[in-house]
Amino acid sequence: MTDSKPLVESLRRRIRAYLDDGDRLGLFDPRSNTEVAELTEFCLAHADSVAVEVVETLAWLHWVRWQVMPDQRDLDIAQALFGQLRDIYPELTPAEFRNPDRTQWPYAGARVLDDLGLDADPAHLDTAIELLEQGLDSVPTGDPDRGVHLMNLANGYIQRFDRAGAAADLDGAVQTALDALRTGRFADLGADVFRETLERAVDRRHDLYHRIDDLDKLIDVARARWRTVAADDPRRVFRAVRLSAVLQDRFERTERRSDLDEAITVERAALIGDRTDLDAALAEIRDEPVGDPDVRLARVVLLSGHGTSLSVRYGLSGVDSDLAAAIVVCRIAVEMMPERPAGPIGLAIALRMRFLIAGDPADLEESIRLARAAGTGLSPGDPEYGHQLAVLSQSLRYRYEHRGDLTDLDEAVSTGRAALGNLAGDDPERVLCAVNLLSALRARAVQRGELSDLNEAVEIGRTGLASLPARHPHRPVCLSNLALSLMDRFEAVHDRSDADEAVEAARTAVEILNPTDPDRQAYHFTLSRILRSRYQDTGRPDDLDGALEAARTAVALAGADLPTRLYALGELSVILTQRFAETEAEADLDEAVEYARLAVDACPPGNPNRAGYLYLLGRVFEAQKQVDSAIDVWRDSVGAGSGPPRNRISAARAWGAAAARRAQWRSARTGYAAAVELIPVQAWRGINRASQELLLADWSGLGADAAACAVHAGPPGEAAQLLEMGRNVLWGQLLETRTALTDSLRKQAPDLAERLDTVRAALDRPL
């Protein structure tokens, strides 16, 4: 017989029928005896080249026969055959026939692990682990190979976890790998191989549970691997990438500044060593010939990570050299691998940070261009897709705040929503992405008055806050932005519960704020604005006093931080003007003028905030009886095309009212007319009807005031026109919509349009 395969398959079916179903007859029937004899003959005839499965099948057949009907001959044959297998293929050998010297079992288990393929029988992996576990019980503590046996067992646990997902295997792997390291006996493998096994085990457990103690272990082992690698070892850059990543992970979770500093030190050492000229060293990295692609990729990853680390540290300490270095490093990363999204994303963030300090629009434009470029080739499901969208959304929002282009704001909202939908629930960037979207929605609500934007902002704020533990470092920013959203909604619909919740949230944000937080002035500004808004509703003096104190703190802390300083200056001017109305203290008014002027001067033409600060300055001038100066700045506010319509309407109305009180009818008519013409812009057709009605309620009577001034100034026809414009905003929009729809229908379906026109004419015909 030349082919043993049919015999092996038939006998294995008989063995399996007994083991699975207890079928004994198949082991002893005449056909079985014939197959055993033929396979034995084949085995003897091919003794030098017999396949392992032939020996294994015969051994198992005699072994199970002996279990059913003990016959010493079957046992002797089984023992002889398994003896041929036990040292080379221990995974195929029952425990009863293994080497009686258990100190040899760990070696056998290691051989099984070495030979296991991805599609290997899981039972073989279990056998390898069993051999290592039971054999280690017999290996003396001082055995020179004990550490290697423990490391092999840890690797076996890791393999089994990767296949079956049993968390207990990870615990066993971590403990066994630690025990292996503690033996101090690494044979000729070296300690780093043992540390690598421990790192793999802890890394998997950290991914499973996200426990801080596992992160601490990861940092310890990554630090040891970094410190023991030679300066000229090509693996050095990989060790630096790993250590930097876990240090930054712990920094994000604990805000431990030493972790960030250590990450920066490691990154710099791996990139430029002990050289002092950063630019020259980076240029050398950029221009070096492309060698090992993995090493080059690791260097680019390290460059991007270094840029991110420097940007984060700049945000904490404000050291200009950190931001400058971050931009240089990120540029090198982009130049080396422009197709890798992390590089453009990191550079976009750093440039946006520099724009916020230096105000160069070119930085913001490049930030947006880079953020868009980073999205090329990305799609939902890619790990970096949500991050890229979040960066783009934030840069677009800042460009809106700088230029006032509503298309930027609309894109910031839509992109922010997409980013939030593509970031995992436990992604550390998710909270800040939600805050950015909330801010964009608030800004759009201010511009357009859409109540649904405010409702969405409040919901985002509450959801984000609910997901954070009590001491999470992002709780203050979530509380503060939720407070602003609630106060915006209170000012729109006048629900006192929104105001009270906003005050509580803003106060809590200030109370739990890290005293070294570089943005703490923004939290005090938020508290000031919210207390002042509630004061306007309740008239409680303690709210006004608290608002003034918080505003002064915000201005003092802002320093050169222009955006926050600008808002705080305007807020302080408003509060002082309100207090003057209560106390008539001239010092308050003088101080209010000073702060209002500073706010206007800090707002270049085109900035969407300029119209509001001009309106504010006019109010202060009016309180000082400088009516001509007030009208002049209100006129400028009306002409600021990028400001929110509400601010410009307020300025136009104030202009008209002030001129009317002085009987300057032409000027009053012009001011009121400007206000009436802006109302359709505020209550535009893009927002829902309920929001339109809320907005129009604020300007009731404006058309009548405009018409009254026009009567005095002439001609009379203009008065009627202004009156109708002020009263019929929504009706006019409906007519415009009807005309637009009719024209569209004539183009798309002329026959239907003609039939409808006939019906309309019949309905219009008098009875």
mmCIF file of C-alpha atoms in Angstrom, residues 353-361:
data_model
loop_
_atom_site.group_PDB
_atom_site.id
_atom_site.type_symbol
_atom_site.label_atom_id
_atom_site.label_comp_id
_atom_site.label_asym_id
_atom_site.label_seq_id
_atom_site.Cartn_x
_atom_site.Cartn_y
_atom_site.Cartn_z
ATOM 1 C CA MET A 353 -2.351 79.162 17.865
ATOM 2 C CA ARG A 354 0.122 81.665 16.435
ATOM 3 C CA PHE A 355 -2.711 83.498 14.678
ATOM 4 C CA LEU A 356 -4.555 83.901 17.962
ATOM 5 C CA ILE A 357 -1.485 85.582 19.448
ATOM 6 C CA ALA A 358 0.065 87.497 16.546
ATOM 7 C CA GLY A 359 -3.076 88.025 14.468
ATOM 8 C CA ASP A 360 -1.506 87.318 11.056
ATOM 9 C CA PRO A 361 -4.391 86.189 8.784
#
